[in-house]
Amino acid sequence: MAQLILLPGKERSAFKRHPWLFAGSVGRLEGRARPGDTVEVLADNLRPLGRAAYSPKSQIRARFWTFDSEEAVDDAFFKRRIAAAVALRQAMPELHGQQGLRLIHAESDGLPGVIADQYGDTVVVQLTSAGADKWRQAIVAGLLKATGCARVYERSDSDVRGLEGLGPMTGWLHGEAPATPLAIEENGVRLAVDIAGGHKTGFYLDQRENRALLGQLSAGKAVLNCFCYTAGFSLQALAGGALSVLSIDSSGPALVQGRANLALNPQLPAARAEWLEADVFQALRDFRKAGRLFDLIVLDPPKFAPSAAHAERAAKAYKDINILGFRLLRPGGLLMSYSCSGGVGLEMFQKIVADAALDAGRNARILRRLSGAADHPVALSFPEGEYLKGLLVQVD
Ligand code: SAH
């Protein structure tokens, strides 16, 4: 095994069990290693630190598989880590029996670069690092064994693979496409999941608990769901007794799926749903001009800041939509506002929302702080894993 030897003082993050080693920390590589190969990581004084996947093309030059320098990284390693991640979900009452479930949340489950989401008896994997890519077969075998699922589909077409020098990889790794379209039940509503063409692995599982909360808040309310994707929040609002639910997205296919999802739920009052294919920034300005108001507004925009470097421009966009949201609320109304940008921390997000309320001339208070669902754990040693943050705010 090749050895990756760090520069003096650069072992500190490994002592804190942070899984990433940046290029600037690395002194030299002794021996040969190809992308994704496991290397032994040593401090400058040659003290062993653990074993990591080598990524020569990436600024994140290596990702630790283990901080135990004796632990073999082999098929059995992946079987163990995957079984532990699946067992963790099985042990959590609120996740029990969920048909849509994140099984592996990458670094926070000790498997950097590995995402696995289960939809019924299908698992969708997304491998985003050279190390994860190399262990594809072991990961698939581990998932099949731990879940008993029938099929595994790969959705490794995320842009971040480019940073690792990897091209897109998609297709069936085990089994073949099911005869009927995939659908899951979530909080009592049915949702189709397009694993091949949808966003991420097909669905935003991280918002499951927040969608349930929205349902509890919706009775008798005029709800506006901005950035609705396939209408997950909208259907919960209808199930919760909303008077009306207006769903906006700029993606035509997402809205087609959203409408189809509503049709999968004949128990819901379809006549109360209104759909709008539009840019949210523009649509909210138009509502303002038209004097249209709402009781409950969801803002769940895409990642405006992929990294801290984009945080400033993103902050302006977040502030913009939040100002617009605040202006469209009736007295006593609720704003459920999110950011899924890793580069925008909770403190910064709260400040943005506070500034937006001020600019909109609304007095407001936080009722709840919101985050990703329980199947999206955040390792204490990896705060970067906490990308989703939200606030439930009430105006006077
Ligand atoms: N709330 C959704 C997930 C939202 S993902 C859920 O629970 O499933 C973000 C969505 O924003 C995507 O569907 C994308 O098509 C949409 N989007 C991105 N930019 C937009 C814009 N400027 N106006 C409207 N929709 C936009």
Tab-separated table of C-alpha atoms and ligand atoms in Angstrom:
chain	number	residue	atom	x	y	z
A	1	MET	CA	0.000	0.000	0.000
A	2	ALA	CA	1.331	3.437	-0.909
A	3	GLN	CA	1.931	5.916	1.882
A	4	LEU	CA	0.642	9.460	1.943
A	5	ILE	CA	2.811	11.544	4.234
A	6	LEU	CA	1.442	14.819	5.549
A	7	LEU	CA	3.281	18.099	6.022
A	8	PRO	CA	4.349	19.037	9.567
A	9	GLY	CA	1.374	20.069	11.723
A	10	LYS	CA	-1.169	18.929	9.147
A	11	GLU	CA	-2.217	15.837	11.102
A	12	ARG	CA	-4.491	17.903	13.335
A	13	SER	CA	-7.689	17.462	11.338
A	14	ALA	CA	-7.123	13.695	11.260
A	15	PHE	CA	-6.751	13.692	15.070
A	16	LYS	CA	-10.167	15.347	15.142
A	17	ARG	CA	-11.416	12.593	12.838
A	18	HIS	CA	-12.298	14.933	10.036
A	19	PRO	CA	-12.545	12.664	6.983
A	20	TRP	CA	-10.969	15.003	4.402
A	21	LEU	CA	-7.321	15.715	3.630
A	22	PHE	CA	-6.786	18.750	1.435
A	23	ALA	CA	-4.030	18.911	-1.162
A	24	GLY	CA	-2.283	21.625	0.841
A	25	SER	CA	-1.791	19.246	3.785
A	26	VAL	CA	-0.057	16.551	1.800
A	27	GLY	CA	3.740	16.367	1.744
A	28	ARG	CA	4.477	13.387	-0.468
A	29	LEU	CA	3.245	10.054	-1.765
A	30	GLU	CA	5.599	7.125	-1.337
A	31	GLY	CA	4.855	4.297	-3.716
A	32	ARG	CA	2.286	4.263	-6.489
A	33	ALA	CA	-1.425	4.862	-6.102
A	34	ARG	CA	-4.104	5.258	-8.727
A	35	PRO	CA	-7.303	7.259	-8.245
A	36	GLY	CA	-9.439	5.591	-5.584
A	37	ASP	CA	-6.688	3.323	-4.277
A	38	THR	CA	-6.417	2.953	-0.535
A	39	VAL	CA	-3.329	4.619	0.920
A	40	GLU	CA	-1.870	4.595	4.380
A	41	VAL	CA	-1.839	8.101	5.847
A	42	LEU	CA	1.084	9.085	8.045
A	43	ALA	CA	1.936	12.246	9.952
A	44	ASP	CA	5.178	13.987	9.129
A	45	ASN	CA	6.822	12.067	12.022
A	46	LEU	CA	5.532	8.842	10.398
A	47	ARG	CA	2.896	8.214	13.041
A	48	PRO	CA	0.097	6.247	11.312
A	49	LEU	CA	-3.231	8.109	11.111
A	50	GLY	CA	-5.465	5.729	9.206
A	51	ARG	CA	-6.380	4.599	5.714
A	52	ALA	CA	-7.868	6.771	3.021
A	53	ALA	CA	-8.979	6.777	-0.595
A	54	TYR	CA	-6.550	8.653	-2.811
A	55	SER	CA	-7.943	11.295	-5.178
A	56	PRO	CA	-5.035	12.792	-7.142
A	57	LYS	CA	-7.247	15.071	-9.260
A	58	SER	CA	-9.240	16.580	-6.408
A	59	GLN	CA	-8.422	19.369	-3.972
A	60	ILE	CA	-9.726	16.910	-1.391
A	61	ARG	CA	-6.688	14.728	-2.014
A	62	ALA	CA	-7.760	11.855	0.244
A	63	ARG	CA	-10.815	10.781	2.242
A	64	PHE	CA	-10.411	8.592	5.296
A	65	TRP	CA	-12.148	5.252	5.251
A	66	THR	CA	-10.853	4.494	8.722
A	67	PHE	CA	-8.783	6.124	11.465
A	68	ASP	CA	-7.640	2.653	12.545
A	69	SER	CA	-4.399	2.099	10.672
A	70	GLU	CA	-4.793	-1.681	11.106
A	71	GLU	CA	-8.290	-1.971	9.652
A	72	ALA	CA	-8.366	-3.580	6.211
A	73	VAL	CA	-10.366	-1.727	3.573
A	74	ASP	CA	-11.894	-4.628	1.684
A	75	ASP	CA	-15.279	-6.127	0.796
A	76	ALA	CA	-15.889	-7.032	4.454
A	77	PHE	CA	-15.188	-3.428	5.499
A	78	PHE	CA	-17.970	-2.139	3.235
A	79	LYS	CA	-20.304	-4.886	4.357
A	80	ARG	CA	-19.757	-3.844	8.003
A	81	ARG	CA	-20.136	-0.098	7.454
A	82	ILE	CA	-23.253	-0.528	5.314
A	83	ALA	CA	-24.834	-2.964	7.773
A	84	ALA	CA	-24.204	-0.461	10.590
A	85	ALA	CA	-25.804	2.383	8.619
A	86	VAL	CA	-28.863	0.290	7.794
A	87	ALA	CA	-29.153	-0.943	11.407
A	88	LEU	CA	-29.036	2.665	12.649
A	89	ARG	CA	-32.102	3.496	10.544
A	90	GLN	CA	-33.911	0.343	11.612
A	91	ALA	CA	-33.381	1.284	15.253
A	92	MET	CA	-35.040	4.712	14.883
A	93	PRO	CA	-38.798	4.514	15.482
A	94	GLU	CA	-39.634	7.455	13.200
A	95	LEU	CA	-37.847	5.768	10.323
A	96	HIS	CA	-39.410	2.397	10.826
A	97	GLY	CA	-41.312	1.222	7.791
A	98	GLN	CA	-40.506	4.316	5.695
A	99	GLN	CA	-40.670	3.368	2.024
A	100	GLY	CA	-38.344	6.212	1.038
A	101	LEU	CA	-35.241	6.238	3.206
A	102	ARG	CA	-31.665	7.480	3.036
A	103	LEU	CA	-29.609	4.417	3.949
A	104	ILE	CA	-26.141	5.922	3.649
A	105	HIS	CA	-25.374	9.588	4.201
A	106	ALA	CA	-21.763	9.596	3.031
A	107	GLU	CA	-19.182	10.960	5.488
A	108	SER	CA	-21.658	10.976	8.372
A	109	ASP	CA	-22.068	7.198	8.004
A	110	GLY	CA	-18.327	6.648	7.679
A	111	LEU	CA	-18.530	6.200	3.906
A	112	PRO	CA	-17.216	9.336	2.168
A	113	GLY	CA	-18.581	9.778	-1.345
A	114	VAL	CA	-21.340	7.173	-0.899
A	115	ILE	CA	-25.033	8.099	-0.951
A	116	ALA	CA	-27.682	5.361	-0.968
A	117	ASP	CA	-31.426	5.978	-0.948
A	118	GLN	CA	-34.046	3.248	-0.758
A	119	TYR	CA	-37.379	3.568	-2.579
A	120	GLY	CA	-39.474	0.485	-1.888
A	121	ASP	CA	-37.360	-2.485	-2.912
A	122	THR	CA	-35.047	-0.400	-5.086
A	123	VAL	CA	-31.824	1.205	-3.868
A	124	VAL	CA	-30.334	4.160	-5.737
A	125	VAL	CA	-26.631	4.802	-5.186
A	126	GLN	CA	-24.666	7.910	-5.968
A	127	LEU	CA	-20.890	7.592	-5.861
A	128	THR	CA	-19.193	10.967	-5.836
A	129	SER	CA	-15.522	10.286	-5.033
A	130	ALA	CA	-12.747	8.255	-6.661
A	131	GLY	CA	-12.665	5.921	-3.643
A	132	ALA	CA	-16.393	5.288	-3.663
A	133	ASP	CA	-16.274	4.749	-7.425
A	134	LYS	CA	-13.606	2.101	-7.090
A	135	TRP	CA	-15.556	0.083	-4.509
A	136	ARG	CA	-18.829	0.093	-6.490
A	137	GLN	CA	-19.197	-3.719	-6.511
A	138	ALA	CA	-18.523	-4.102	-2.792
A	139	ILE	CA	-20.980	-1.315	-2.020
A	140	VAL	CA	-23.707	-2.917	-4.132
A	141	ALA	CA	-23.103	-6.310	-2.493
A	142	GLY	CA	-23.225	-4.737	0.974
A	143	LEU	CA	-26.477	-2.920	0.203
A	144	LEU	CA	-28.166	-6.029	-1.177
A	145	LYS	CA	-27.150	-8.046	1.858
A	146	ALA	CA	-28.153	-5.434	4.435
A	147	THR	CA	-31.524	-4.515	2.891
A	148	GLY	CA	-32.734	-7.564	0.988
A	149	CYS	CA	-33.729	-5.164	-1.804
A	150	ALA	CA	-34.303	-6.527	-5.295
A	151	ARG	CA	-32.433	-3.990	-7.391
A	152	VAL	CA	-29.786	-1.303	-7.329
A	153	TYR	CA	-29.637	1.644	-9.707
A	154	GLU	CA	-26.684	3.992	-10.046
A	155	ARG	CA	-27.247	7.761	-10.326
A	156	SER	CA	-23.647	8.944	-10.306
A	157	ASP	CA	-24.229	11.974	-12.515
A	158	SER	CA	-23.634	14.714	-9.977
A	159	ASP	CA	-21.341	17.545	-11.127
A	160	VAL	CA	-18.972	17.001	-8.207
A	161	ARG	CA	-17.647	13.851	-9.899
A	162	GLY	CA	-15.920	16.149	-12.383
A	163	LEU	CA	-13.725	17.471	-9.556
A	164	GLU	CA	-12.540	13.887	-9.016
A	165	GLY	CA	-11.789	13.355	-12.704
A	166	LEU	CA	-14.780	10.992	-13.003
A	167	GLY	CA	-17.421	11.033	-15.725
A	168	PRO	CA	-21.117	10.304	-15.172
A	169	MET	CA	-22.201	6.698	-14.544
A	170	THR	CA	-25.849	5.703	-14.558
A	171	GLY	CA	-27.768	2.475	-14.983
A	172	TRP	CA	-28.818	-0.747	-13.292
A	173	LEU	CA	-26.077	-2.386	-11.222
A	174	HIS	CA	-28.297	-5.217	-10.005
A	175	GLY	CA	-31.657	-6.373	-11.308
A	176	GLU	CA	-33.580	-4.422	-13.897
A	177	ALA	CA	-36.200	-1.707	-14.136
A	178	PRO	CA	-39.409	-2.648	-12.295
A	179	ALA	CA	-42.509	-3.245	-14.404
A	180	THR	CA	-44.478	-0.400	-12.778
A	181	PRO	CA	-43.187	3.122	-12.030
A	182	LEU	CA	-41.595	3.500	-8.600
A	183	ALA	CA	-43.730	5.111	-5.918
A	184	ILE	CA	-43.402	5.524	-2.173
A	185	GLU	CA	-45.782	6.412	0.607
A	186	GLU	CA	-44.646	9.267	2.826
A	187	ASN	CA	-46.652	10.595	5.770
A	188	GLY	CA	-49.759	9.001	4.266
A	189	VAL	CA	-49.461	10.315	0.703
A	190	ARG	CA	-48.227	8.522	-2.393
A	191	LEU	CA	-45.414	9.966	-4.456
A	192	ALA	CA	-43.888	8.659	-7.660
A	193	VAL	CA	-40.093	8.778	-7.772
A	194	ASP	CA	-38.265	9.129	-11.073
A	195	ILE	CA	-34.917	7.615	-10.142
A	196	ALA	CA	-33.449	7.987	-13.643
A	197	GLY	CA	-34.560	11.528	-14.476
A	198	GLY	CA	-35.432	13.214	-11.162
A	199	HIS	CA	-33.178	15.425	-9.057
A	200	LYS	CA	-30.516	13.819	-6.847
A	201	THR	CA	-31.551	10.146	-6.551
A	202	GLY	CA	-35.097	11.077	-7.568
A	203	PHE	CA	-36.541	12.693	-4.461
A	204	TYR	CA	-35.681	15.056	-1.577
A	205	LEU	CA	-35.898	12.632	1.336
A	206	ASP	CA	-34.205	15.142	3.652
A	207	GLN	CA	-37.434	17.187	3.911
A	208	ARG	CA	-39.676	14.281	5.010
A	209	GLU	CA	-40.143	15.456	8.623
A	210	ASN	CA	-40.571	19.076	7.579
A	211	ARG	CA	-43.226	18.093	5.056
A	212	ALA	CA	-45.059	16.306	7.887
A	213	LEU	CA	-44.823	19.449	10.011
A	214	LEU	CA	-46.258	21.529	7.177
A	215	GLY	CA	-49.215	19.168	7.025
A	216	GLN	CA	-49.869	19.797	10.724
A	217	LEU	CA	-49.814	23.561	10.200
A	218	SER	CA	-51.974	23.759	7.087
A	219	ALA	CA	-55.582	23.321	8.235
A	220	GLY	CA	-57.783	26.115	6.919
A	221	LYS	CA	-54.878	28.006	5.367
A	222	ALA	CA	-54.010	29.493	1.994
A	223	VAL	CA	-50.640	27.862	1.338
A	224	LEU	CA	-47.974	28.929	-1.154
A	225	ASN	CA	-45.315	26.293	-1.900
A	226	CYS	CA	-42.352	27.866	-3.691
A	227	PHE	CA	-39.789	25.629	-5.456
A	228	CYS	CA	-42.263	22.762	-5.142
A	229	TYR	CA	-40.395	20.153	-7.281
A	230	THR	CA	-42.767	17.128	-7.380
A	231	ALA	CA	-45.188	18.652	-4.840
A	232	GLY	CA	-44.102	16.823	-1.687
A	233	PHE	CA	-44.915	19.803	0.561
A	234	SER	CA	-48.062	20.606	-1.423
A	235	LEU	CA	-49.594	17.161	-0.942
A	236	GLN	CA	-48.926	17.283	2.802
A	237	ALA	CA	-50.622	20.666	2.981
A	238	LEU	CA	-53.684	19.289	1.154
A	239	ALA	CA	-53.726	16.226	3.404
A	240	GLY	CA	-53.544	18.549	6.401
A	241	GLY	CA	-56.670	20.425	5.355
A	242	ALA	CA	-55.330	23.481	3.525
A	243	LEU	CA	-57.990	25.685	1.916
A	244	SER	CA	-55.823	26.214	-1.139
A	245	VAL	CA	-52.301	25.258	-2.200
A	246	LEU	CA	-50.474	27.136	-4.923
A	247	SER	CA	-47.317	25.307	-6.084
A	248	ILE	CA	-44.609	27.064	-8.089
A	249	ASP	CA	-41.590	25.642	-9.873
A	250	SER	CA	-39.643	26.728	-12.939
A	251	SER	CA	-39.322	23.130	-14.115
A	252	GLY	CA	-42.136	21.913	-16.354
A	253	PRO	CA	-41.311	18.203	-15.839
A	254	ALA	CA	-41.300	18.667	-12.040
A	255	LEU	CA	-44.791	20.170	-12.198
A	256	VAL	CA	-46.034	17.394	-14.496
A	257	GLN	CA	-44.803	14.921	-11.875
A	258	GLY	CA	-46.344	17.028	-9.101
A	259	ARG	CA	-49.750	16.913	-10.778
A	260	ALA	CA	-49.369	13.186	-11.400
A	261	ASN	CA	-48.526	12.740	-7.719
A	262	LEU	CA	-51.708	14.511	-6.733
A	263	ALA	CA	-53.631	12.162	-9.054
A	264	LEU	CA	-52.064	9.205	-7.204
A	265	ASN	CA	-53.936	10.417	-4.113
A	266	PRO	CA	-57.674	10.456	-4.922
A	267	GLN	CA	-58.390	11.095	-1.225
A	268	LEU	CA	-56.962	14.637	-1.578
A	269	PRO	CA	-59.106	17.598	-2.719
A	270	ALA	CA	-57.552	18.217	-6.144
A	271	ALA	CA	-59.732	21.272	-6.754
A	272	ARG	CA	-57.841	23.125	-4.022
A	273	ALA	CA	-54.522	22.789	-5.889
A	274	GLU	CA	-53.222	25.448	-8.275
A	275	TRP	CA	-50.009	25.102	-10.279
A	276	LEU	CA	-47.712	27.733	-11.714
A	277	GLU	CA	-44.667	27.190	-13.920
A	278	ALA	CA	-42.649	30.318	-13.225
A	279	ASP	CA	-39.539	31.847	-11.756
A	280	VAL	CA	-40.301	32.259	-8.061
A	281	PHE	CA	-38.562	35.645	-7.877
A	282	GLN	CA	-40.838	36.979	-10.632
A	283	ALA	CA	-44.006	35.226	-9.457
A	284	LEU	CA	-43.746	36.639	-5.937
A	285	ARG	CA	-43.288	40.159	-7.320
A	286	ASP	CA	-46.389	39.644	-9.468
A	287	PHE	CA	-48.453	38.479	-6.453
A	288	ARG	CA	-47.341	41.554	-4.589
A	289	LYS	CA	-48.557	43.807	-7.406
A	290	ALA	CA	-51.825	41.893	-7.591
A	291	GLY	CA	-52.294	42.148	-3.807
A	292	ARG	CA	-52.495	38.379	-3.358
A	293	LEU	CA	-51.767	37.198	0.203
A	294	PHE	CA	-51.165	33.828	1.898
A	295	ASP	CA	-51.292	32.363	5.408
A	296	LEU	CA	-48.396	29.943	5.058
A	297	ILE	CA	-45.470	30.160	2.652
A	298	VAL	CA	-42.781	27.537	2.011
A	299	LEU	CA	-39.493	28.644	0.461
A	300	ASP	CA	-37.301	25.645	-0.351
A	301	PRO	CA	-34.954	26.955	-3.051
A	302	PRO	CA	-32.138	25.033	-4.732
A	303	LYS	CA	-28.587	25.359	-3.466
A	304	PHE	CA	-27.743	29.008	-4.191
A	305	ALA	CA	-24.234	28.580	-2.688
A	306	PRO	CA	-22.462	25.315	-3.536
A	307	SER	CA	-19.501	26.413	-1.380
A	308	ALA	CA	-18.514	29.157	1.035
A	309	ALA	CA	-16.960	31.067	-1.880
A	310	HIS	CA	-20.430	31.705	-3.309
A	311	ALA	CA	-21.987	32.608	0.029
A	312	GLU	CA	-22.235	36.337	-0.563
A	313	ARG	CA	-24.102	36.174	-3.845
A	314	ALA	CA	-26.282	33.426	-2.414
A	315	ALA	CA	-27.079	35.555	0.636
A	316	LYS	CA	-28.523	38.222	-1.640
A	317	ALA	CA	-30.757	35.678	-3.390
A	318	TYR	CA	-31.947	34.204	-0.078
A	319	LYS	CA	-32.650	37.657	1.285
A	320	ASP	CA	-34.555	38.598	-1.850
A	321	ILE	CA	-37.011	35.701	-1.753
A	322	ASN	CA	-37.462	35.981	1.994
A	323	ILE	CA	-38.326	39.690	1.717
A	324	LEU	CA	-40.864	38.798	-0.952
A	325	GLY	CA	-42.224	35.964	1.178
A	326	PHE	CA	-42.642	38.185	4.243
A	327	ARG	CA	-44.497	40.785	2.175
A	328	LEU	CA	-47.048	38.236	0.976
A	329	LEU	CA	-48.070	37.002	4.436
A	330	ARG	CA	-51.328	37.900	6.090
A	331	PRO	CA	-51.101	39.080	9.712
A	332	GLY	CA	-50.185	36.096	11.912
A	333	GLY	CA	-48.938	34.175	8.864
A	334	LEU	CA	-46.121	31.630	8.827
A	335	LEU	CA	-42.978	31.481	6.716
A	336	MET	CA	-41.168	28.147	6.436
A	337	SER	CA	-37.850	29.074	4.907
A	338	TYR	CA	-34.891	26.841	4.017
A	339	SER	CA	-31.336	26.898	2.775
A	340	CYS	CA	-29.598	23.749	1.579
A	341	SER	CA	-26.349	25.568	0.780
A	342	GLY	CA	-23.356	24.100	2.585
A	343	GLY	CA	-21.690	27.499	2.304
A	344	VAL	CA	-24.434	29.236	4.298
A	345	GLY	CA	-24.372	28.253	7.968
A	346	LEU	CA	-27.329	28.372	10.350
A	347	GLU	CA	-26.170	31.595	11.983
A	348	MET	CA	-25.749	33.310	8.630
A	349	PHE	CA	-29.106	32.013	7.410
A	350	GLN	CA	-30.883	33.304	10.495
A	351	LYS	CA	-29.296	36.704	9.965
A	352	ILE	CA	-30.449	36.743	6.338
A	353	VAL	CA	-34.029	35.942	7.356
A	354	ALA	CA	-33.888	38.553	10.132
A	355	ASP	CA	-32.650	41.212	7.690
A	356	ALA	CA	-35.369	40.206	5.227
A	357	ALA	CA	-38.094	40.659	7.866
A	358	LEU	CA	-36.691	44.081	8.708
A	359	ASP	CA	-36.609	45.152	5.062
A	360	ALA	CA	-40.141	43.884	4.562
A	361	GLY	CA	-41.246	45.853	7.618
A	362	ARG	CA	-42.513	42.746	9.423
A	363	ASN	CA	-42.076	41.936	13.074
A	364	ALA	CA	-41.431	38.200	13.330
A	365	ARG	CA	-40.331	35.428	15.659
A	366	ILE	CA	-38.789	31.974	15.219
A	367	LEU	CA	-41.169	29.204	16.250
A	368	ARG	CA	-38.916	26.343	15.238
A	369	ARG	CA	-35.488	25.625	13.823
A	370	LEU	CA	-35.618	22.923	11.193
A	371	SER	CA	-33.088	20.500	9.760
A	372	GLY	CA	-32.750	17.340	7.693
A	373	ALA	CA	-34.646	14.181	8.622
A	374	ALA	CA	-33.264	11.553	11.019
A	375	ASP	CA	-31.921	9.404	8.188
A	376	HIS	CA	-29.554	12.282	7.329
A	377	PRO	CA	-27.317	12.206	10.407
A	378	VAL	CA	-24.453	14.665	10.809
A	379	ALA	CA	-21.179	13.284	12.195
A	380	LEU	CA	-19.913	15.592	14.944
A	381	SER	CA	-16.501	15.473	13.305
A	382	PHE	CA	-18.012	16.530	9.965
A	383	PRO	CA	-20.093	19.700	10.427
A	384	GLU	CA	-20.077	20.140	6.631
A	385	GLY	CA	-22.693	17.366	6.623
A	386	GLU	CA	-25.271	19.781	8.033
A	387	TYR	CA	-26.305	21.421	4.773
A	388	LEU	CA	-30.069	21.747	5.295
A	389	LYS	CA	-31.320	24.359	7.708
A	390	GLY	CA	-34.674	25.985	8.016
A	391	LEU	CA	-36.700	28.387	10.138
A	392	LEU	CA	-40.392	28.462	10.872
A	393	VAL	CA	-41.191	32.106	11.467
A	394	GLN	CA	-44.423	33.845	12.399
A	395	VAL	CA	-45.185	37.462	11.584
A	396	ASP	CA	-47.347	39.862	13.577
B	1	SAH	N1	-39.363	21.300	-1.828
B	1	SAH	C1	-39.055	20.245	-2.753
B	1	SAH	C2	-37.621	20.286	-3.229
B	1	SAH	C3	-37.195	21.597	-3.870
B	1	SAH	S1	-35.812	21.442	-4.908
B	1	SAH	C4	-39.423	18.897	-2.124
B	1	SAH	O1	-39.776	18.837	-0.944
B	1	SAH	O2	-39.364	17.887	-2.820
B	1	SAH	C5	-35.707	23.000	-5.665
B	1	SAH	C6	-36.668	23.218	-6.829
B	1	SAH	O3	-36.525	24.579	-7.235
B	1	SAH	C7	-36.401	22.387	-8.084
B	1	SAH	O4	-37.565	21.681	-8.396
B	1	SAH	C8	-36.112	23.425	-9.190
B	1	SAH	O5	-36.713	23.075	-10.430
B	1	SAH	C9	-36.750	24.659	-8.633
B	1	SAH	N2	-36.188	25.963	-9.045
B	1	SAH	C10	-34.901	26.333	-9.138
B	1	SAH	N3	-34.796	27.642	-9.415
B	1	SAH	C11	-36.063	28.134	-9.492
B	1	SAH	C12	-36.630	29.413	-9.733
B	1	SAH	N4	-35.856	30.486	-9.911
B	1	SAH	N5	-37.964	29.555	-9.727
B	1	SAH	C13	-38.758	28.470	-9.521
B	1	SAH	N6	-38.284	27.237	-9.267
B	1	SAH	C14	-36.953	27.058	-9.263
